PDB file of C-alpha atoms and ligand atoms in Angstrom:
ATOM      1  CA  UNK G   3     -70.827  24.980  56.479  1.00  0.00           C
ATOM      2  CA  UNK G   4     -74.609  24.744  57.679  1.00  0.00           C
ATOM      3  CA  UNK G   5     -75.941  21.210  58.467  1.00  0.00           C
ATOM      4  CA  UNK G   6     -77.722  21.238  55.080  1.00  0.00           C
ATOM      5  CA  UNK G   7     -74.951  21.704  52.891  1.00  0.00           C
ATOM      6  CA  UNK G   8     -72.750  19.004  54.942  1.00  0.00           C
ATOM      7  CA  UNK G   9     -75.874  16.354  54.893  1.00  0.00           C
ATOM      8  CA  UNK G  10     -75.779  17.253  50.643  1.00  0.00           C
ATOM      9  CA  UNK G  11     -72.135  16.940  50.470  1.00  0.00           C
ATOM     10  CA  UNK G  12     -72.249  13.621  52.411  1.00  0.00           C
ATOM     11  CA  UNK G  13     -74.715  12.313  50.153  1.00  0.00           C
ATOM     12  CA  UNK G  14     -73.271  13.353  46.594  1.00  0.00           C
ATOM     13  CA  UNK G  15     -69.665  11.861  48.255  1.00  0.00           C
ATOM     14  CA  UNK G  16     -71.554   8.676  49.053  1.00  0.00           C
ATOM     15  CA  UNK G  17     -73.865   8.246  46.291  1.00  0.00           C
ATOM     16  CA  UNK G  18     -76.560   8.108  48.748  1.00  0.00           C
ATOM     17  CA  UNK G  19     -79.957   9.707  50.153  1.00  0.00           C
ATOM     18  CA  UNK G  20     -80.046   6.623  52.963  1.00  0.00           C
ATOM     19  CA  UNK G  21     -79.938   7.955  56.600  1.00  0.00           C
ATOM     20  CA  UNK G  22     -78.587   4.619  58.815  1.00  0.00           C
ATOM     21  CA  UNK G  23     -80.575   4.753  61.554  1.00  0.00           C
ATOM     22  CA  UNK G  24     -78.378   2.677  64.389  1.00  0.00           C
ATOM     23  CA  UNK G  25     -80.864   1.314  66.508  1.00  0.00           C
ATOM     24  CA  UNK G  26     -80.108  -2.223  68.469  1.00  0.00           C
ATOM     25  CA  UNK G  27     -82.102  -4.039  70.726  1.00  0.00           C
ATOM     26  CA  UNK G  28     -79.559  -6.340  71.533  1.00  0.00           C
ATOM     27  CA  UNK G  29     -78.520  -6.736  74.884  1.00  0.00           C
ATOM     28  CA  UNK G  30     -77.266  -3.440  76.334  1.00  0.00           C
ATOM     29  CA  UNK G  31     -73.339  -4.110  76.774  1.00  0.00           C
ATOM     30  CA  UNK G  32     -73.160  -5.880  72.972  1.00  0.00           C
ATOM     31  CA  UNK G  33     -75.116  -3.269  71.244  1.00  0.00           C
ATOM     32  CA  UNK G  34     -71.978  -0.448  70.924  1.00  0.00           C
ATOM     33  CA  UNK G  35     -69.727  -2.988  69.009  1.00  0.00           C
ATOM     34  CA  UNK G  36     -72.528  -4.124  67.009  1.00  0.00           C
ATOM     35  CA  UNK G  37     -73.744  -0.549  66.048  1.00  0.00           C
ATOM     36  CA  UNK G  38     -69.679   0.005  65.134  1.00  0.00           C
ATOM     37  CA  UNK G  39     -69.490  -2.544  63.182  1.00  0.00           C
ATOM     38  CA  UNK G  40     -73.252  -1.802  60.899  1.00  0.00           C
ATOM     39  CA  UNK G  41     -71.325   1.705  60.540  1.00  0.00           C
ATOM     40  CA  UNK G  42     -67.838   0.036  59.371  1.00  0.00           C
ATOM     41  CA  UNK G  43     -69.390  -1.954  57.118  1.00  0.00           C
ATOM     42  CA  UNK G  44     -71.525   0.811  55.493  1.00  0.00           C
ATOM     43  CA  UNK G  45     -70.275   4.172  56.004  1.00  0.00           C
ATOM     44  CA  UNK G  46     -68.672   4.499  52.131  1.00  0.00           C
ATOM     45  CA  UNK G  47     -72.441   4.329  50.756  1.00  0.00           C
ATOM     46  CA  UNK G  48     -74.599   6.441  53.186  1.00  0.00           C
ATOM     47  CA  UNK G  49     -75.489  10.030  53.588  1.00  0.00           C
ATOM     48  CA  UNK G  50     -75.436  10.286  57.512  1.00  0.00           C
ATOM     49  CA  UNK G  51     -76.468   8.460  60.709  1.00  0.00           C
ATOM     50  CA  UNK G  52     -79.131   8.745  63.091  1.00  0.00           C
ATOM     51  CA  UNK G  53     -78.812   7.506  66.877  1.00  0.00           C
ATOM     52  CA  UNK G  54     -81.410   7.115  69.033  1.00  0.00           C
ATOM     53  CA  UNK G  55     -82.227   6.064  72.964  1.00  0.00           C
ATOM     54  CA  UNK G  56     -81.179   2.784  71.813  1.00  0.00           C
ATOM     55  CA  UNK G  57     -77.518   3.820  72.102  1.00  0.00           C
ATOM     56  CA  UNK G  58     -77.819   7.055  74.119  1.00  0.00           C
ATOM     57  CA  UNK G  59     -79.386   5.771  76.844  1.00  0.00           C
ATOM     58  CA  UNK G  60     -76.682   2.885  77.757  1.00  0.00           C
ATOM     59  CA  UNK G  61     -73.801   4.456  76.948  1.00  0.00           C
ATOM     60  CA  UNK G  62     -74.114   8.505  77.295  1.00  0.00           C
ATOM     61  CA  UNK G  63     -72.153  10.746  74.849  1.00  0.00           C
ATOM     62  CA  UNK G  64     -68.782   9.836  76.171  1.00  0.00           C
ATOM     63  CA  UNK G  65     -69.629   6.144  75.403  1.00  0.00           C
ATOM     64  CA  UNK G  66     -70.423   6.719  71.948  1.00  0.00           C
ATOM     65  CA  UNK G  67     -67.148   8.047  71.161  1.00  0.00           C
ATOM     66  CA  UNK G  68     -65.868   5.482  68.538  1.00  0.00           C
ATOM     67  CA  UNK G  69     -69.113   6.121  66.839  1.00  0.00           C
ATOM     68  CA  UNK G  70     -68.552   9.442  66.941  1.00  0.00           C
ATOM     69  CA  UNK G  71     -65.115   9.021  65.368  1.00  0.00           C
ATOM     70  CA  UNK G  72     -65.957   6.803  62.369  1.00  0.00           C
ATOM     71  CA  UNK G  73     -68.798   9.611  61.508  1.00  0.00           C
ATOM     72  CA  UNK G  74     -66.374  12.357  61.906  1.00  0.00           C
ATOM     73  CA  UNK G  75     -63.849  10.721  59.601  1.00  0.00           C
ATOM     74  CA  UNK G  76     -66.046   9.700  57.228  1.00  0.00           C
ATOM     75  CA  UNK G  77     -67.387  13.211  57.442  1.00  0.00           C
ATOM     76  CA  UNK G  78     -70.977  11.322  58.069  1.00  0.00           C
ATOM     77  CA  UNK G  79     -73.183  14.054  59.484  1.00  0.00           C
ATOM     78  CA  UNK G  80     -74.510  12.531  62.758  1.00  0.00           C
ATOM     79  CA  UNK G  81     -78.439  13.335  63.940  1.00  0.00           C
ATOM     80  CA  UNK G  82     -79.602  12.822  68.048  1.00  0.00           C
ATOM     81  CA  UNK G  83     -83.117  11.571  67.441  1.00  0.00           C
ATOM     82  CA  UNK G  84     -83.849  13.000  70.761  1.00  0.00           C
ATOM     83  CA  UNK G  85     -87.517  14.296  69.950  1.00  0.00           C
ATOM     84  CA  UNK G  86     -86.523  17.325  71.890  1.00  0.00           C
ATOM     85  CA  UNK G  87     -89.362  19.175  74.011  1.00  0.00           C
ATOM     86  CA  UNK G  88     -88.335  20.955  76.882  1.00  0.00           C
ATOM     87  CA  UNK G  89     -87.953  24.653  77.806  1.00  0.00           C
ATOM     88  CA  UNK G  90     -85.393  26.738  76.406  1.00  0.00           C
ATOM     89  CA  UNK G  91     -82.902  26.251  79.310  1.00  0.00           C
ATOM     90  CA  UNK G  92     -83.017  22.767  78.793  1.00  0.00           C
ATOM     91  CA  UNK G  93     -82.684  22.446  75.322  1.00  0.00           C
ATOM     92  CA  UNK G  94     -79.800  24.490  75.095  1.00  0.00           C
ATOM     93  CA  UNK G  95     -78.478  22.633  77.092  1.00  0.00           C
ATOM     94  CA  UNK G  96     -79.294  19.711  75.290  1.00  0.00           C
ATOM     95  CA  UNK G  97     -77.763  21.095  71.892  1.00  0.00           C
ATOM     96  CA  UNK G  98     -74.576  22.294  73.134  1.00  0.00           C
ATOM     97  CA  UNK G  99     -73.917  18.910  74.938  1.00  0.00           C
ATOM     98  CA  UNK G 100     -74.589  17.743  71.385  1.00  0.00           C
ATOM     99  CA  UNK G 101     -72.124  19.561  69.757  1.00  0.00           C
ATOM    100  CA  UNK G 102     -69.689  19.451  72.045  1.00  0.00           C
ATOM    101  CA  UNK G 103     -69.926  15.923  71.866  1.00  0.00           C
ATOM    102  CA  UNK G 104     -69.062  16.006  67.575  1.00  0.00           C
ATOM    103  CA  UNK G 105     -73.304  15.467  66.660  1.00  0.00           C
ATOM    104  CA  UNK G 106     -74.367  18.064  63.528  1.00  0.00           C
ATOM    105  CA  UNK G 107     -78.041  18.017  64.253  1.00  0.00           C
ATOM    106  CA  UNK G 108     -81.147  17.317  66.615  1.00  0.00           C
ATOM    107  CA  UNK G 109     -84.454  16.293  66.585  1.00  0.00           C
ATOM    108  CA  UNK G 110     -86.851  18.261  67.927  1.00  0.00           C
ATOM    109  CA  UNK G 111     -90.897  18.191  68.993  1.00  0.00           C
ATOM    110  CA  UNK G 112     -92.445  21.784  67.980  1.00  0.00           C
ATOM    111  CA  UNK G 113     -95.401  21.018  69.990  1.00  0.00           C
ATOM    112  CA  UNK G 114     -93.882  23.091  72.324  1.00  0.00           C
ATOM    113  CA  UNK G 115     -93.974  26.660  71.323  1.00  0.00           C
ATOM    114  CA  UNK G 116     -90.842  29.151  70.266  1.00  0.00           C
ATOM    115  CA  UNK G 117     -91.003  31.210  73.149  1.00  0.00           C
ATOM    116  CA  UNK G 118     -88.889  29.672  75.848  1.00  0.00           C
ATOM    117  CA  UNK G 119     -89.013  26.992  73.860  1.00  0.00           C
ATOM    118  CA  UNK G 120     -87.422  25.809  70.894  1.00  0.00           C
ATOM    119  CA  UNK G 121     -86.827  29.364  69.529  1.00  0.00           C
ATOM    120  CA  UNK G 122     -83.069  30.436  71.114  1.00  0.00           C
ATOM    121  CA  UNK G 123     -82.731  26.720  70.551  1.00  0.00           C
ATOM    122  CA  UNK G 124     -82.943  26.665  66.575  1.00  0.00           C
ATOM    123  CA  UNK G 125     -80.696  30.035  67.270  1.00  0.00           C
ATOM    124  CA  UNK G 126     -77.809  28.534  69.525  1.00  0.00           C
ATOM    125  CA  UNK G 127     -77.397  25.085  67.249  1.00  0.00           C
ATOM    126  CA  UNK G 128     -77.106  27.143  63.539  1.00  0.00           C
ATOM    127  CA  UNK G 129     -74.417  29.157  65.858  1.00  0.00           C
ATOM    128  CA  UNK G 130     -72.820  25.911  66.623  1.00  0.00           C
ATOM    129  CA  UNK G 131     -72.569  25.273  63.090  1.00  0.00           C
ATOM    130  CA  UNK G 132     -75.176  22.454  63.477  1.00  0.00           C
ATOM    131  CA  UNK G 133     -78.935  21.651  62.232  1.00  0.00           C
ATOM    132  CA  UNK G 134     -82.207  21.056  63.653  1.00  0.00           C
ATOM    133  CA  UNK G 135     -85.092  19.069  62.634  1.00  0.00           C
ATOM    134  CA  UNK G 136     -88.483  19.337  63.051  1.00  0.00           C
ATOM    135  CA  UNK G 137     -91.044  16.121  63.783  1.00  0.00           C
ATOM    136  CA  UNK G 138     -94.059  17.433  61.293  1.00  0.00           C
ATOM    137  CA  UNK G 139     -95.956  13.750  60.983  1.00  0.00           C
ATOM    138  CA  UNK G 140     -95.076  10.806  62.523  1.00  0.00           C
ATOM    139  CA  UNK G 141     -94.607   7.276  60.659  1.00  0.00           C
ATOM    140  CA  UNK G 142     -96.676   4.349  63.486  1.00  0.00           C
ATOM    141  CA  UNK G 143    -100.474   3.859  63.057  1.00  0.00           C
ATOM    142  CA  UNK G 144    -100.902   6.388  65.829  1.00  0.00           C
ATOM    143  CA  UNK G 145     -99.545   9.250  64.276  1.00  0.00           C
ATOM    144  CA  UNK G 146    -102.822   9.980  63.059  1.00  0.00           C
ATOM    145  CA  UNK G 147    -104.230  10.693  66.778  1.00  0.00           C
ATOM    146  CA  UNK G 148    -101.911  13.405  67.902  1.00  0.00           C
ATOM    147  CA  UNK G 149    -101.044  14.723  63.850  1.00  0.00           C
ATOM    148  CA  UNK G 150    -104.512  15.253  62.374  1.00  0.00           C
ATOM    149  CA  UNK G 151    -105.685  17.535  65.551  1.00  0.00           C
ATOM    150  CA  UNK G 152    -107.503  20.247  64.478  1.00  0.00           C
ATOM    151  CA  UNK G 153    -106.663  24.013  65.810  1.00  0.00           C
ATOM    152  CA  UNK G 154    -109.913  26.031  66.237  1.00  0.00           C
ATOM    153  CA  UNK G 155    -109.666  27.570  62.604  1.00  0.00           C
ATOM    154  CA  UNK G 156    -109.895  24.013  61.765  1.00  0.00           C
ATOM    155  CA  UNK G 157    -106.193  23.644  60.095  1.00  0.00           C
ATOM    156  CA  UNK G 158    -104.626  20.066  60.971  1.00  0.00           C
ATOM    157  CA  UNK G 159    -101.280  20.165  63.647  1.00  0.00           C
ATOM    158  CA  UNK G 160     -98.754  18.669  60.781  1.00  0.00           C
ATOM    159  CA  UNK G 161     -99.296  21.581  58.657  1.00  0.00           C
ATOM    160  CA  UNK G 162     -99.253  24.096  61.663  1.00  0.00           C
ATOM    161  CA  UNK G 163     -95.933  22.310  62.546  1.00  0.00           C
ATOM    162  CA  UNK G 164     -94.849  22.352  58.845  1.00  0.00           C
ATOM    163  CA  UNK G 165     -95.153  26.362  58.837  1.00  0.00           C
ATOM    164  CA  UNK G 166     -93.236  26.516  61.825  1.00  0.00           C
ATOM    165  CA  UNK G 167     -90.263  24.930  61.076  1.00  0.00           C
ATOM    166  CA  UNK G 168     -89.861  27.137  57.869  1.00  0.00           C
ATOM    167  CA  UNK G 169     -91.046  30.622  59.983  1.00  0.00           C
ATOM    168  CA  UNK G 170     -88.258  29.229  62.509  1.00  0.00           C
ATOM    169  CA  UNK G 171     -85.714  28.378  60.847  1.00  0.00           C
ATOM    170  CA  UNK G 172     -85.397  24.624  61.001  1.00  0.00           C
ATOM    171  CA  UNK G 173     -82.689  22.477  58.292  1.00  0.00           C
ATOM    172  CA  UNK G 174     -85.278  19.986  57.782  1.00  0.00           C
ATOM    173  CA  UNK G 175     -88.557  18.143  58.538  1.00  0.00           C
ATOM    174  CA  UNK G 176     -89.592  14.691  59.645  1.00  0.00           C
ATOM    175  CA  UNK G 177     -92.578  13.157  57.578  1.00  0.00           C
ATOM    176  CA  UNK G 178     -93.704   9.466  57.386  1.00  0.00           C
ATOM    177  CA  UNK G 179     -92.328   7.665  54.409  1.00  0.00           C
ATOM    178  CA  UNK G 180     -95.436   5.758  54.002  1.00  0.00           C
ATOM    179  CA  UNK G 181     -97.426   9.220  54.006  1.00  0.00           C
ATOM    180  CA  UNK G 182     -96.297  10.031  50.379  1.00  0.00           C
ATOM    181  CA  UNK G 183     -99.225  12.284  50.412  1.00  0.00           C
ATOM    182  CA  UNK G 184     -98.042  14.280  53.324  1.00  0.00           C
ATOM    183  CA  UNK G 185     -94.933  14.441  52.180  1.00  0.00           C
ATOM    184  CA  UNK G 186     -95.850  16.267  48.617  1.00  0.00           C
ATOM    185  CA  UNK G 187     -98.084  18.766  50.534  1.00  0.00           C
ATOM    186  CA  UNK G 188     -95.394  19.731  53.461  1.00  0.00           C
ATOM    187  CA  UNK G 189     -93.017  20.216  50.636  1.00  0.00           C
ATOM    188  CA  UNK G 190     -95.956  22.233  49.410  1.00  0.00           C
ATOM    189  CA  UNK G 191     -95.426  24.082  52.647  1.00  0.00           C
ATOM    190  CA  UNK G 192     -91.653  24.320  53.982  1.00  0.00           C
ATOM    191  CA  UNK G 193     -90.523  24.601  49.909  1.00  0.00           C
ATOM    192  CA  UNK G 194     -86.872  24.813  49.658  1.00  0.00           C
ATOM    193  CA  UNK G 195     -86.401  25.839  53.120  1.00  0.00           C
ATOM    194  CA  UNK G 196     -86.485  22.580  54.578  1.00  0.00           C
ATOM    195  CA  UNK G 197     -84.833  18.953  54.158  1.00  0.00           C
ATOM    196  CA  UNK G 198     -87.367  16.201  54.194  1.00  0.00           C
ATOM    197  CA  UNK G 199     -86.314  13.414  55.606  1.00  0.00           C
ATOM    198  CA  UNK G 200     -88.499   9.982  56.463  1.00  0.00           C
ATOM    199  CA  UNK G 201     -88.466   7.634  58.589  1.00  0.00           C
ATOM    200  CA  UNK G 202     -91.019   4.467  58.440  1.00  0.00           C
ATOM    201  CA  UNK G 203     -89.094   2.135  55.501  1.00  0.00           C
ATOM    202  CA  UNK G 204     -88.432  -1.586  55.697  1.00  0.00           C
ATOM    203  CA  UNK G 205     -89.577  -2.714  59.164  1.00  0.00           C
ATOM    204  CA  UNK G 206     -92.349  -0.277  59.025  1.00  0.00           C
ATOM    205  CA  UNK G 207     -93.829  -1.336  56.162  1.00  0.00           C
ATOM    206  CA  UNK G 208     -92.301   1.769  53.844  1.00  0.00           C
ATOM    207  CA  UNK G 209     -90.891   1.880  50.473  1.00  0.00           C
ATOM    208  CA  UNK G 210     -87.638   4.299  49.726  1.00  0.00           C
ATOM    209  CA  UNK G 211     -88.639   4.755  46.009  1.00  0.00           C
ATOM    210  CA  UNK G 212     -91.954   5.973  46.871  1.00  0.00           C
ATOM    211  CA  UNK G 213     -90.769   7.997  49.696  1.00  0.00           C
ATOM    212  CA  UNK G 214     -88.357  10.004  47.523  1.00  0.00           C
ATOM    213  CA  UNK G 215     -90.752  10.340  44.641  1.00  0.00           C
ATOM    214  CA  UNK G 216     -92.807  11.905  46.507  1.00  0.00           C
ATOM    215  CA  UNK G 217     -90.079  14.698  47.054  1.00  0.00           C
ATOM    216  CA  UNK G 218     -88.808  13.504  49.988  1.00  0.00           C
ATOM    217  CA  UNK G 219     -84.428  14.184  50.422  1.00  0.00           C
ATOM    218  CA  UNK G 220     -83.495  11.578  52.472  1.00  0.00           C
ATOM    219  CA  UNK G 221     -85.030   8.026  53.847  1.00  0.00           C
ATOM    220  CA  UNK G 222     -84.110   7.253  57.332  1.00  0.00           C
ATOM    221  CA  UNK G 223     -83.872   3.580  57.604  1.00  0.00           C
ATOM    222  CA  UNK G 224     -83.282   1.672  60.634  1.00  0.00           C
ATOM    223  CA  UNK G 225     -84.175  -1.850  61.430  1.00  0.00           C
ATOM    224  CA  UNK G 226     -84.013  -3.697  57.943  1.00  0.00           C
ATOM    225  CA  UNK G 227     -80.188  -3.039  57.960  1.00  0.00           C
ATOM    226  CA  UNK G 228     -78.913  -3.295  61.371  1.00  0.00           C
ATOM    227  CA  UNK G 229     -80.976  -6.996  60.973  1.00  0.00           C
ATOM    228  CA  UNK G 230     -79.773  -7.852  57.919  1.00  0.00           C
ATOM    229  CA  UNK G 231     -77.269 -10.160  57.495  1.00  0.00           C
ATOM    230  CA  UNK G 232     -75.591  -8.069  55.115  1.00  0.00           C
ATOM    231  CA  UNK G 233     -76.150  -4.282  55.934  1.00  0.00           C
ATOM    232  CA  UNK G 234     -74.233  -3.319  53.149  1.00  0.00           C
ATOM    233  CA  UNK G 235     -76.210  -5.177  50.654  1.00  0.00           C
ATOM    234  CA  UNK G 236     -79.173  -3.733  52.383  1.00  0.00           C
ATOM    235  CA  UNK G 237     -78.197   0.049  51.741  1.00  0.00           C
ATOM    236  CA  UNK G 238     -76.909  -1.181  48.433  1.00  0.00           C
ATOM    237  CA  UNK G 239     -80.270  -2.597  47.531  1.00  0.00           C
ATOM    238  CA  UNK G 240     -82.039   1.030  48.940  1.00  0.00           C
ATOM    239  CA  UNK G 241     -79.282   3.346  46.682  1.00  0.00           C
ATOM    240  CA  UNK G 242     -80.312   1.238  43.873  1.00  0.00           C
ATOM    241  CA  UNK G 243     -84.175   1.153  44.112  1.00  0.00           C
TER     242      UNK G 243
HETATM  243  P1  LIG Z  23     -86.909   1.610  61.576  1.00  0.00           P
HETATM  244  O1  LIG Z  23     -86.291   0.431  62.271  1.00  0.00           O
HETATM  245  O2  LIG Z  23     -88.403   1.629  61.683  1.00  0.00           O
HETATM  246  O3  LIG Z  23     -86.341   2.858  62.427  1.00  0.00           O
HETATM  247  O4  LIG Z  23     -86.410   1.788  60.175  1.00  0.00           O
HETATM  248  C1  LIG Z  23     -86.669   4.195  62.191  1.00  0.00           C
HETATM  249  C2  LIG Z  23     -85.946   5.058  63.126  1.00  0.00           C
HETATM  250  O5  LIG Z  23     -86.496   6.340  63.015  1.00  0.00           O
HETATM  251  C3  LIG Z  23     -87.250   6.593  64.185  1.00  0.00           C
HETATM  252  N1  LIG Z  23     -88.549   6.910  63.702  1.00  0.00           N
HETATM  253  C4  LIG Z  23     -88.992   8.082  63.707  1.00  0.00           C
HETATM  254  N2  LIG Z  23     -88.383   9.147  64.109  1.00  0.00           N
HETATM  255  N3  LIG Z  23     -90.283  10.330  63.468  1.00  0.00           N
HETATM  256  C5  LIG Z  23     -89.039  10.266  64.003  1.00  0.00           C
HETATM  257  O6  LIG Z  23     -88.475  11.268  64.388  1.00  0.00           O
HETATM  258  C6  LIG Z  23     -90.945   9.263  63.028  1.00  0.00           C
HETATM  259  O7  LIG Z  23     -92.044   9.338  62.527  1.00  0.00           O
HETATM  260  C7  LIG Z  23     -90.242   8.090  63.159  1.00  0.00           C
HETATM  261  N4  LIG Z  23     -90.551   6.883  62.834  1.00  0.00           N
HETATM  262  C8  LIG Z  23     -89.467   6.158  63.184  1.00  0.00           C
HETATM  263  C9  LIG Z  23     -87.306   5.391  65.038  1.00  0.00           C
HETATM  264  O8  LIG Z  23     -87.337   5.720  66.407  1.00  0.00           O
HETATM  265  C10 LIG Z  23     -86.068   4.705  64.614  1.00  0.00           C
HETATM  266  O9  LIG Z  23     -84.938   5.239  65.282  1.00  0.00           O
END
């Protein structure tokens, strides 16, 4: 089953279009058994899980285990939000550590070109069974300074970045939540052939509603559940609105 199909499963199963993105900054050694028990408490009304450095960094693949686990039994497709760039040797490396490890999908920077690039990468994850996202525009205040470059013939970087994720081959696209624009005229761009999924609600100012009627799939949402009080109220309140 390709990463799409198991994200769409996940997401019909949980009644769901909410990404949990488990991001802590709690101190290092308390932030595992905090992100374990966001997931417990909310994995029945999700569609998958994102992990970032947050996590990664302090505890590695091997320490992320449980995580891991609950995911895989829930059958919760889990995303590295690595923002991969590197050469090819690298980042296949990087994607079949990943999938050894039990993750379904990466994300990935196409700033830096298919050729010895991300190209045998996007190849060697779909052969792992897994998925592979593209960052197409970017959800801070910044994103406009590196996004809305202009190539010589004058077209904008997010739309060059669009057309290469659906020339190679990627599951889905990242596009600010708060761009609702953006994210009707990538669709306009990557069609059917790519997931939308967007990051910037709650703590970055973002709402889900507007997000996904502007044709996004999924909302990534990170901080404004694993703060709340009551995460599962949280997501409840986001499958609701
Ligand atoms: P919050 O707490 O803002 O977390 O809900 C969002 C999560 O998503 C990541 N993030 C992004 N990831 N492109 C990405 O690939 C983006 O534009 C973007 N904006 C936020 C963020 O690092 C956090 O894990």
């Amino acid at each position: 089953m390709t990463f799409k199909e198991k994200l769409r499963q996940s997401a019909e199963k949980h009644g769901s279009k909410v990404i949990l993105a488990l991001d802590f900054s709690d101190p290092y050694d308390a932030r595992l058994a905090k992100a374990e028990k966001v997931l417990d408490a909310t994995k029945g009304e999700i569609a998958g899980v994102k992990v970032n450095h947050h996590l990664i960094l302090p505890y590695g693949l091997t320490g992320l285990s449980t995580v891991i686990g609950i995911c895989r039994a829930e059958r919760l497709p889990l995303i590295a939000d690595l923002k991969m760039n590197d050469i090819e040797a690298t980042n296949i490396n990087i994607v079949d550590s990943l999938t050894a490890y039990g993750f379904d999908a990466v994300i990935a920077n196409p700033f830096v070109g298919r050729e010895e690039g991300l190209g045998k990468a996007v190849e060697r994850i779909h052969a792992n069974q897994g998925g592979i996202i593209f960052l197409v525009y970017m959800s801070h205040k910044g994103a406009d300074e590196g996004y809305h470059l202009r190539l010589e013939d004058g077209e904008p970087i997010y739309r060059v970045f669009a057309t290469r994720a659906r020339e190679w081959g990627a599951d889905g696209v990242i596009v600010s939540a708060k761009a609702t624009n953006k994210i009707a005229e990538i669709r306009g761009i990557v069609g059917d052939s790519c997931l939308i999924l967007t990051p910037g609600v709650g703590a970055q100012g973002g709402e889900a509603s507007d997000s996904l009627g502007a044709g996004a799939d999924y909302v990534i949402v990170g901080r404004s559940l694993t703060g709340s009080s009551d995460p599962l109220k949280a997501v409840r309140a986001l499958n609701s609105s």
